[in-house]
Short mmCIF file of C-alpha atoms and ligand atoms in Angstrom, two decimals:
data_model
loop_
_atom_site.label_atom_id
_atom_site.label_comp_id
_atom_site.label_asym_id
_atom_site.label_seq_id
_atom_site.Cartn_x
_atom_site.Cartn_y
_atom_site.Cartn_z
CA MET A 1 -145.72 152.77 133.51
CA GLN A 2 -145.65 149.90 130.37
CA THR A 3 -145.59 146.57 132.62
CA LEU A 4 -144.09 143.60 131.79
CA ASP A 5 -145.60 140.46 131.24
CA VAL A 6 -142.10 138.84 133.73
CA LYS A 7 -142.09 134.32 133.43
CA ALA A 8 -139.91 132.46 134.98
CA GLU A 9 -137.39 131.49 133.11
CA ARG A 10 -134.55 130.78 135.71
CA ILE A 11 -135.60 129.34 139.41
CA VAL A 12 -132.71 130.31 141.13
CA LEU A 13 -132.96 128.29 145.03
CA PRO A 14 -131.49 131.02 147.11
CA GLN A 15 -127.81 130.88 148.94
CA ASP A 16 -128.96 130.25 152.46
CA ASP A 17 -131.41 127.55 151.13
CA ILE A 18 -128.83 124.47 149.44
CA PRO A 19 -128.81 121.36 151.25
CA ARG A 20 -126.44 121.27 154.06
CA TYR A 21 -126.84 116.99 153.66
CA TRP A 22 -125.52 114.22 151.08
CA HIS A 23 -128.23 111.73 150.08
CA ASN A 24 -126.94 108.20 150.51
CA LEU A 25 -129.27 106.22 148.17
CA LEU A 26 -127.85 102.73 149.54
CA PRO A 27 -130.26 102.37 152.77
CA GLU A 28 -132.79 102.51 150.77
CA LEU A 29 -131.80 100.30 147.15
CA PRO A 30 -134.48 97.82 146.40
CA GLU A 31 -132.23 94.88 147.39
CA PRO A 32 -127.89 94.91 149.45
CA LEU A 33 -125.60 96.34 146.31
CA PRO A 34 -123.35 92.81 145.71
CA ASP A 35 -120.33 92.92 146.88
CA PRO A 36 -116.86 93.75 144.96
CA ILE A 37 -114.75 90.90 144.88
CA PRO A 38 -110.87 91.36 145.29
CA GLU A 39 -109.47 89.32 142.69
CA VAL A 40 -110.54 87.41 139.94
CA GLY A 41 -111.20 84.29 140.90
CA GLY A 42 -112.31 85.23 144.32
CA THR A 43 -115.49 85.67 146.20
CA PRO A 44 -117.26 88.84 147.00
CA SER A 45 -115.70 91.01 150.08
CA ARG A 46 -116.39 94.60 150.90
CA LYS A 47 -113.55 94.89 153.32
CA ARG A 48 -111.42 93.34 150.81
CA VAL A 49 -111.86 96.20 148.91
CA MET A 50 -111.76 98.31 150.94
CA ASP A 51 -108.78 97.47 152.37
CA MET A 52 -107.32 97.55 149.15
CA MET A 53 -108.15 101.89 148.66
CA GLU A 54 -106.63 102.22 151.94
CA GLY A 55 -103.97 105.09 151.32
CA VAL A 56 -105.17 105.77 148.20
CA TRP A 57 -108.17 107.17 149.25
CA ALA A 58 -109.27 109.39 152.29
CA LYS A 59 -110.54 107.20 155.40
CA GLU A 60 -113.99 109.72 154.63
CA HIS A 61 -114.55 107.96 151.68
CA ILE A 62 -113.66 104.45 152.72
CA ARG A 63 -116.82 105.31 155.35
CA GLN A 64 -119.06 107.52 153.23
CA GLU A 65 -118.70 103.83 150.29
CA TYR A 66 -120.71 102.02 151.82
CA SER A 67 -122.36 103.73 154.86
CA ASP A 68 -125.95 103.21 155.73
CA GLU A 69 -126.50 106.96 157.21
CA GLY A 70 -129.00 108.18 154.67
CA GLN A 71 -127.88 111.64 155.09
CA ILE A 72 -124.10 112.72 155.83
CA LYS A 73 -123.36 116.25 156.70
CA ILE A 74 -122.03 118.43 153.95
CA PRO A 75 -118.61 120.15 155.91
CA ASP A 76 -118.89 123.83 156.23
CA GLU A 77 -116.08 124.56 153.80
CA VAL A 78 -117.56 122.81 151.09
CA ILE A 79 -120.89 124.10 151.16
CA ASN A 80 -118.69 127.72 151.76
CA TYR A 81 -116.90 126.44 148.55
CA TYR A 82 -119.67 125.60 146.90
CA LEU A 83 -121.47 128.83 147.44
CA HIS A 84 -118.15 130.72 146.10
CA ILE A 85 -118.81 128.75 142.10
CA GLY A 86 -122.13 129.79 141.77
CA ARG A 87 -124.07 126.39 143.62
CA PRO A 88 -127.17 126.76 143.75
CA THR A 89 -127.18 126.37 140.18
CA PRO A 90 -130.18 127.51 138.33
CA LEU A 91 -132.73 125.40 136.92
CA HIS A 92 -134.09 127.01 133.20
CA ARG A 93 -137.22 127.11 132.11
CA ALA A 94 -136.42 126.45 127.80
CA ARG A 95 -139.55 128.15 126.88
CA ARG A 96 -138.07 128.67 123.14
CA LEU A 97 -137.31 125.46 122.73
CA GLU A 98 -140.94 124.35 123.47
CA GLU A 99 -142.02 127.30 121.45
CA TYR A 100 -140.58 126.18 118.57
CA LEU A 101 -141.12 122.87 119.22
CA LYS A 102 -144.66 123.83 119.56
CA THR A 103 -145.48 120.73 122.36
CA SER A 104 -147.78 121.17 125.26
CA ALA A 105 -145.13 119.70 127.23
CA ARG A 106 -142.79 121.79 129.49
CA ILE A 107 -138.83 121.55 129.53
CA TYR A 108 -136.95 122.22 132.15
CA PHE A 109 -133.18 122.12 132.14
CA LYS A 110 -130.86 121.72 134.98
CA ARG A 111 -127.58 124.18 134.12
CA GLU A 112 -124.47 122.39 136.11
CA ASP A 113 -122.74 123.67 132.78
CA THR A 114 -123.00 127.18 134.72
CA LEU A 115 -120.28 126.03 137.00
CA PRO A 116 -116.66 127.45 136.16
CA THR A 117 -115.10 124.58 135.22
CA GLY A 118 -117.21 123.96 132.85
CA SER A 119 -118.87 120.94 134.58
CA PHE A 120 -120.82 119.06 137.23
CA LYS A 121 -117.13 117.56 138.07
CA ILE A 122 -116.04 119.85 140.60
CA ASN A 123 -118.94 119.21 143.26
CA THR A 124 -117.38 116.13 143.96
CA VAL A 125 -113.54 117.42 143.32
CA ILE A 126 -114.77 119.78 146.00
CA SER A 127 -115.17 117.25 148.70
CA GLN A 128 -112.36 115.18 147.95
CA ILE A 129 -110.34 117.25 148.00
CA HIS A 130 -111.23 118.86 150.83
CA TYR A 131 -111.49 115.56 152.95
CA ALA A 132 -107.79 114.57 151.45
CA MET A 133 -106.41 117.81 152.62
CA LYS A 134 -107.94 117.10 156.63
CA GLU A 135 -105.97 113.88 155.99
CA GLY A 136 -103.04 115.07 155.11
CA PHE A 137 -102.44 114.35 151.36
CA ASP A 138 -101.17 116.99 148.83
CA ILE A 139 -100.77 115.59 145.67
CA MET A 140 -104.23 114.81 144.07
CA ALA A 141 -103.57 112.46 140.49
CA ASP A 142 -106.61 112.32 138.11
CA GLY A 143 -108.14 110.12 135.24
CA THR A 144 -110.38 112.03 133.17
CA GLY A 145 -112.16 111.41 130.56
CA ALA A 146 -113.27 114.43 128.22
CA GLY A 147 -111.15 116.15 130.84
CA GLN A 148 -113.89 117.97 132.77
CA THR A 149 -112.70 115.75 136.17
CA GLY A 150 -109.13 116.86 135.07
CA CYS A 151 -110.01 120.68 134.35
CA ALA A 152 -111.93 120.78 138.01
CA VAL A 153 -109.47 118.73 139.62
CA ALA A 154 -106.50 121.58 138.03
CA ALA A 155 -108.56 124.80 139.10
CA VAL A 156 -109.68 124.00 142.85
CA SER A 157 -105.73 122.09 143.51
CA ALA A 158 -104.54 125.36 142.34
CA THR A 159 -106.86 127.24 144.36
CA MET A 160 -105.90 125.42 147.86
CA GLY A 161 -102.36 125.41 146.98
CA VAL A 162 -101.52 121.73 146.61
CA LYS A 163 -100.31 119.81 143.03
CA ALA A 164 -102.10 118.24 140.11
CA LYS A 165 -101.72 115.31 139.05
CA ILE A 166 -103.50 114.78 135.68
CA PHE A 167 -103.89 110.71 133.32
CA MET A 168 -105.91 111.98 130.20
CA VAL A 169 -107.83 109.15 128.22
CA ARG A 170 -105.27 109.94 125.06
CA SER A 171 -107.76 109.95 122.43
CA SER A 172 -109.37 112.70 124.50
CA TYR A 173 -105.72 114.23 125.25
CA LEU A 174 -105.81 114.96 121.93
CA GLN A 175 -109.33 115.20 120.52
CA LYS A 176 -109.18 118.63 122.94
CA PRO A 177 -105.39 120.83 123.54
CA LEU A 178 -107.62 123.56 124.69
CA ARG A 179 -108.48 121.57 127.69
CA VAL A 180 -105.27 120.08 128.56
CA ALA A 181 -104.18 123.62 128.03
CA TRP A 182 -106.31 124.83 130.50
CA MET A 183 -105.20 121.95 133.08
CA LYS A 184 -101.26 123.30 132.18
CA MET A 185 -102.45 127.19 132.93
CA CYS A 186 -103.85 126.15 136.26
CA GLY A 187 -99.89 123.93 136.62
CA ALA A 188 -100.79 120.49 136.74
CA ASP A 189 -98.58 118.28 134.85
CA ILE A 190 -100.77 115.99 132.54
CA LYS A 191 -100.23 112.56 130.99
CA PRO A 192 -102.10 111.59 128.01
CA SER A 193 -103.32 107.90 129.23
CA PRO A 194 -101.97 105.19 128.63
CA SER A 195 -99.01 106.50 129.11
CA ASN A 196 -94.83 105.52 130.24
CA GLU A 197 -95.48 106.58 134.17
CA THR A 198 -97.30 102.83 135.06
CA GLU A 199 -96.68 98.89 134.32
CA LEU A 200 -99.67 98.58 133.57
CA GLY A 201 -99.95 101.73 130.86
CA ARG A 202 -96.44 100.71 129.73
CA SER A 203 -98.11 97.28 129.07
CA TYR A 204 -100.34 99.17 126.69
CA LEU A 205 -98.20 100.92 124.64
CA LYS A 206 -95.51 98.86 123.86
CA LYS A 207 -98.29 95.98 122.35
CA ASN A 208 -99.92 99.84 120.78
CA PRO A 209 -98.37 102.76 121.10
CA GLU A 210 -100.67 104.61 120.15
CA ASP A 211 -103.48 103.26 122.02
CA PRO A 212 -106.77 105.57 122.49
CA GLY A 213 -107.18 104.24 125.71
CA SER A 214 -110.22 104.24 127.34
CA LEU A 215 -111.90 105.63 131.70
CA GLY A 216 -111.02 102.48 133.20
CA VAL A 217 -107.49 101.80 131.76
CA THR A 218 -106.97 105.67 133.08
CA THR A 219 -109.11 104.87 136.38
CA VAL A 220 -106.62 102.41 137.53
CA GLU A 221 -103.14 104.38 136.42
CA THR A 222 -104.59 106.41 138.70
CA MET A 223 -104.99 104.68 141.53
CA ASP A 224 -101.49 102.90 140.66
CA TRP A 225 -99.45 106.01 140.70
CA ALA A 226 -101.27 107.77 143.44
CA LYS A 227 -100.15 103.87 145.59
CA ALA A 228 -96.73 104.51 144.73
CA ASN A 229 -96.32 108.05 145.17
CA LYS A 230 -98.31 108.55 148.23
CA ALA A 231 -100.89 110.86 146.35
CA PHE A 232 -104.56 110.86 147.08
CA GLY A 233 -106.21 109.35 144.00
CA LEU A 234 -109.64 111.48 142.76
CA GLN A 235 -112.85 109.92 141.90
CA GLY A 236 -114.66 110.96 139.20
CA SER A 237 -117.42 108.48 139.31
CA ILE A 238 -118.59 104.83 139.60
CA PHE A 239 -118.11 105.25 143.10
CA ASN A 240 -121.27 104.46 146.19
CA TYR A 241 -119.57 108.31 147.60
CA VAL A 242 -119.35 110.23 144.46
CA MET A 243 -123.56 109.74 144.03
CA THR A 244 -123.79 110.48 147.28
CA GLN A 245 -121.31 114.16 147.20
CA GLN A 246 -123.28 114.68 143.84
CA SER A 247 -126.47 114.27 145.38
CA ILE A 248 -126.65 117.72 145.88
CA MET A 249 -127.61 118.31 141.82
CA GLY A 250 -131.58 116.23 142.72
CA LEU A 251 -131.44 118.11 145.73
CA GLU A 252 -131.50 121.25 144.45
CA ALA A 253 -133.42 120.62 141.47
CA LYS A 254 -136.42 119.06 143.40
CA LYS A 255 -136.79 122.25 145.76
CA GLN A 256 -136.35 124.72 142.52
CA LEU A 257 -139.01 122.40 140.71
CA GLU A 258 -141.33 122.96 143.93
CA LEU A 259 -140.76 126.30 144.14
CA ALA A 260 -141.96 126.08 140.86
CA GLY A 261 -145.24 124.12 141.80
CA GLU A 262 -144.27 121.27 139.10
CA LYS A 263 -144.85 117.21 139.67
CA PRO A 264 -141.74 115.83 136.95
CA ASP A 265 -143.03 112.82 134.64
CA VAL A 266 -139.72 112.76 133.43
CA LEU A 267 -136.57 113.05 134.29
CA ILE A 268 -133.38 112.33 132.03
CA GLY A 269 -129.91 112.62 132.72
CA CYS A 270 -126.54 110.51 130.66
CA VAL A 271 -124.53 108.13 131.80
CA GLY A 272 -121.14 108.07 131.23
CA ALA A 273 -120.39 105.60 134.44
CA GLY A 274 -123.55 106.96 136.70
CA SER A 275 -122.64 109.45 138.73
CA ASN A 276 -123.49 112.36 136.74
CA PHE A 277 -127.46 110.42 136.73
CA MET A 278 -127.52 109.26 139.86
CA GLY A 279 -126.31 112.67 141.27
CA PHE A 280 -129.54 114.90 139.95
CA SER A 281 -131.56 111.83 140.40
CA ILE A 282 -131.12 110.17 143.29
CA PRO A 283 -133.39 112.31 145.60
CA PHE A 284 -136.60 111.45 143.51
CA ILE A 285 -135.61 107.62 143.25
CA SER A 286 -136.43 107.75 146.61
CA ASP A 287 -139.26 108.70 146.13
CA LYS A 288 -140.28 106.71 143.61
CA LEU A 289 -138.92 103.81 145.37
CA LYS A 290 -141.25 105.14 148.40
CA GLY A 291 -144.38 105.08 146.52
CA LYS A 292 -144.31 108.67 146.25
CA THR A 293 -143.96 109.33 142.67
CA SER A 294 -144.26 107.05 139.63
CA CYS A 295 -142.04 109.50 137.27
CA ARG A 296 -140.13 107.46 134.85
CA ILE A 297 -135.92 108.12 135.22
CA VAL A 298 -134.41 107.61 132.21
CA ASP A 299 -130.97 107.30 131.54
CA VAL A 300 -128.90 107.72 127.94
CA ARG A 301 -126.40 106.73 126.75
CA PRO A 302 -124.58 106.56 123.01
CA ASP A 303 -125.27 104.13 120.54
CA GLU A 304 -121.49 102.98 120.57
CA CYS A 305 -121.26 101.82 123.55
CA ALA A 306 -124.33 101.00 125.89
CA PRO A 307 -123.75 98.53 128.30
CA GLU A 308 -127.98 99.23 130.15
CA VAL A 309 -128.78 98.45 127.27
CA TYR A 310 -127.89 95.83 124.88
CA GLY A 311 -124.75 94.88 127.65
CA GLU A 312 -124.82 92.10 130.28
CA TYR A 313 -125.34 91.84 134.32
CA ARG A 314 -122.49 90.48 136.08
CA TYR A 315 -118.82 90.23 137.91
CA ASP A 316 -116.06 92.48 135.38
CA LEU A 317 -112.69 94.30 135.93
CA LEU A 318 -112.74 98.49 135.69
CA SER A 319 -110.37 97.98 133.17
CA PRO A 320 -108.45 94.63 131.30
CA GLY A 321 -105.30 93.86 132.46
CA THR A 322 -106.27 93.96 136.06
CA LYS A 323 -106.24 91.70 138.41
CA GLY A 324 -109.31 93.16 140.33
CA PRO A 325 -111.71 94.38 141.49
CA LEU A 326 -114.59 93.30 139.95
CA TYR A 327 -117.74 95.00 139.85
CA LYS A 328 -121.19 94.15 138.72
CA MET A 329 -122.67 95.97 136.94
CA TYR A 330 -123.68 96.43 133.16
CA THR A 331 -120.81 95.72 130.87
CA LEU A 332 -119.86 95.22 127.35
CA GLY A 333 -116.83 93.14 128.67
CA ASN A 334 -114.01 95.10 129.76
CA GLU A 335 -112.20 94.16 126.37
CA PHE A 336 -114.91 95.98 123.90
CA SER A 337 -113.16 98.68 122.36
CA ILE A 338 -114.98 101.65 122.36
CA PRO A 339 -115.09 103.71 119.22
CA GLY A 340 -113.07 107.31 119.46
CA LEU A 341 -116.92 109.46 120.11
CA VAL A 342 -116.61 112.45 120.97
CA SER A 343 -118.78 112.41 123.58
CA GLU A 344 -115.75 111.22 125.36
CA GLY A 345 -117.39 111.50 129.21
CA LEU A 346 -119.32 108.55 128.06
CA ARG A 347 -117.14 105.70 126.81
CA PHE A 348 -117.27 103.57 129.66
CA HIS A 349 -117.75 99.94 128.94
CA GLY A 350 -119.27 99.44 132.24
CA VAL A 351 -122.14 100.91 134.37
CA ALA A 352 -122.10 102.23 138.04
CA PRO A 353 -123.28 99.54 140.59
CA MET A 354 -125.62 101.33 141.98
CA LEU A 355 -126.96 102.11 138.92
CA SER A 356 -127.26 98.86 137.36
CA LEU A 357 -128.79 97.88 140.16
CA LEU A 358 -132.03 100.06 140.40
CA ILE A 359 -132.55 99.42 136.34
CA ASN A 360 -132.15 95.72 136.84
CA LYS A 361 -135.20 96.25 139.19
CA LYS A 362 -136.65 98.79 136.88
CA ILE A 363 -136.51 101.42 138.32
CA VAL A 364 -134.74 103.38 136.21
CA GLU A 365 -134.63 103.06 132.61
CA ALA A 366 -132.29 102.74 129.66
CA THR A 367 -131.36 103.81 126.25
CA SER A 368 -129.38 104.76 123.97
CA VAL A 369 -129.11 107.45 120.53
CA LYS A 370 -126.89 107.90 118.04
CA GLU A 371 -124.12 111.05 117.72
CA LYS A 372 -125.28 112.91 114.48
CA ASP A 373 -128.75 113.43 116.70
CA VAL A 374 -127.40 114.33 119.76
CA MET A 375 -124.85 117.24 118.07
CA GLU A 376 -128.32 118.61 116.34
CA ALA A 377 -129.66 118.23 119.40
CA GLY A 378 -126.76 120.55 121.26
CA ARG A 379 -127.08 122.67 118.27
CA LEU A 380 -130.81 123.07 118.39
CA CYS A 381 -129.80 124.26 122.43
CA LEU A 382 -128.36 126.61 121.03
CA GLU A 383 -130.30 128.47 118.90
CA LYS A 384 -133.25 128.03 121.38
CA GLU A 385 -131.67 128.71 124.36
CA ASN A 386 -128.49 130.44 123.98
CA PHE A 387 -125.78 128.23 125.39
CA LEU A 388 -124.14 125.01 124.11
CA PRO A 389 -124.52 122.11 126.39
CA ALA A 390 -121.26 119.73 126.79
CA PRO A 391 -122.18 116.64 123.89
CA GLU A 392 -122.48 114.58 127.47
CA SER A 393 -125.65 116.57 128.20
CA ALA A 394 -126.97 116.65 124.42
CA HIS A 395 -127.09 112.69 124.63
CA ALA A 396 -130.19 114.45 127.52
CA ILE A 397 -131.51 117.58 125.42
CA LYS A 398 -132.41 115.18 122.39
CA ILE A 399 -134.48 112.47 124.31
CA ALA A 400 -135.88 115.62 126.41
CA VAL A 401 -137.25 116.43 122.59
CA ASP A 402 -138.34 113.38 121.88
CA GLU A 403 -140.54 113.17 124.61
CA ALA A 404 -141.57 116.57 124.23
CA LEU A 405 -142.67 115.54 120.30
CA LYS A 406 -144.52 113.03 122.28
CA ALA A 407 -146.57 114.74 124.50
CA LYS A 408 -147.18 117.36 121.22
CA GLN A 409 -149.06 114.37 119.57
CA LYS A 410 -150.55 112.70 122.73
CA ASN A 411 -151.72 117.06 123.35
CA GLU A 412 -150.25 116.18 127.53
CA LYS A 413 -148.77 118.57 129.05
CA LYS A 414 -146.03 116.73 130.80
CA VAL A 415 -143.43 118.37 132.87
CA ILE A 416 -139.79 117.05 131.46
CA VAL A 417 -136.52 117.66 133.36
CA ALA A 418 -133.27 117.44 131.36
CA HIS A 419 -130.27 117.41 133.27
CA ILE A 420 -126.98 119.82 131.81
CA SER A 421 -124.08 118.15 133.19
CA GLY A 422 -121.67 120.61 131.08
CA GLY A 423 -120.95 123.51 128.80
CA GLY A 424 -119.60 122.47 125.15
CA PHE A 425 -117.53 125.88 124.35
CA LEU A 426 -114.29 123.79 124.97
CA ASP A 427 -116.41 120.78 122.87
CA ILE A 428 -117.28 123.30 119.69
CA GLY A 429 -114.32 120.94 117.34
CA GLY A 430 -116.49 117.92 117.51
CA TYR A 431 -119.75 119.67 116.54
CA SER A 432 -118.20 120.99 113.97
CA LYS A 433 -116.78 117.69 113.17
CA VAL A 434 -120.28 115.76 113.60
CA LEU A 435 -122.31 118.67 112.28
CA ASN A 436 -119.82 119.24 108.85
CA LEU A 437 -119.39 122.98 110.22
C1 PLP B 501 -119.90 117.30 131.03
C2 PLP B 501 -120.06 115.53 131.47
N1 PLP B 501 -121.27 115.43 131.05
C3 PLP B 501 -121.33 113.84 131.76
C4 PLP B 501 -119.86 112.52 132.00
C5 PLP B 501 -120.40 111.38 132.54
O1 PLP B 501 -120.56 111.59 133.64
P1 PLP B 501 -120.88 109.72 134.74
O2 PLP B 501 -118.98 109.41 134.81
O3 PLP B 501 -120.26 110.67 135.94
O4 PLP B 501 -121.53 109.23 134.17
C6 PLP B 501 -119.01 113.81 132.11
C7 PLP B 501 -117.66 112.40 132.38
O5 PLP B 501 -116.66 113.13 132.20
C8 PLP B 501 -118.64 114.96 131.28
O6 PLP B 501 -117.90 115.16 131.09
#
């Protein structure tokens, strides 16, 4: 009988080995996270800011936001839902890409694009809806950029039997009608933001009826609408508890690398506000802080919107036109007009406070890349590895390719791990536009 030379292409964690605790990095930070300021001109007070979230966030989220527990138990119902959507997601060895690049490096992709709603966002959506329902909420309000959180909220709400109200950044709403259709198929009520449904939205539309919107405005509109309608205000990123709940990705990746007998040299993830990057890298950052690894951990943004590369580290608002809260973060200034990008999920003028602190302390590196090069990297991934990454995720692939080429020049056997935050099926319009297909 002919024997097949089987090479591990996918490192799959058995269902039983799914992590049972999220990793909260807050207690391990090199210095305490600066408290937010409730309103312009005020002084830092996390208590007052958390009081502002009462009634909009679940109490459990308020508890987790500044928790000093290093490990937070994942509820059994959430674990079961994770298994239902196909967690643990695979760690994929990109052998064909390595062969094409003729690199001495080994490239791995952590594949969140395999999840049914198209991206990693569903991880926190499941747990947030779980806690919100336990605390009596029956309307889930969400603000979405690329539409990935919105798709997850719409689908999980439909399954759980609660209503979904979605505000989607207007430029993205117009650019991605298929994501809008998906959410409508799940029965969600979806509005382009700025919208006529909040005072903030109306003030923007008065100035410019075609305002393209931004993640900051959408986030604040969602919170305002949720407050006025006794709905739960779901958070897709930025906040500490979202990073913690996303740590499931990094915890799995760490176990998978151990199974493969690999020690990562470079970890790469794209950043919009930071939950994707942090969720993937928290366990590795923790090891780095403990001196257990010296691996590089690289955050990548689009050239057009890279606060951590050329912005300032200071207090700023999440959205212009609001009075607060203000967070200490890398920012381009809340009035910065972010150009339209195919990677809508990366259009935010700031960086999550926790990630900002780690960049400021040089634990995490930050870089940025050109949109055209990103789209080429996405196409290369499709050609060699047979899946199309979300344009956001293609940022990480672009850096992984650059790192693999550098390793080739020096003949180094580097282990490069890029995080694939989502899939690109519904972004083919954007790829076509930039690549002139
Ligand atoms: C596919 C994809 N990747 C990455 C991101 C960025 O996420 P974060 O805000 O957590 O950095 C988004 C945000 O919408 C996204 O849709």
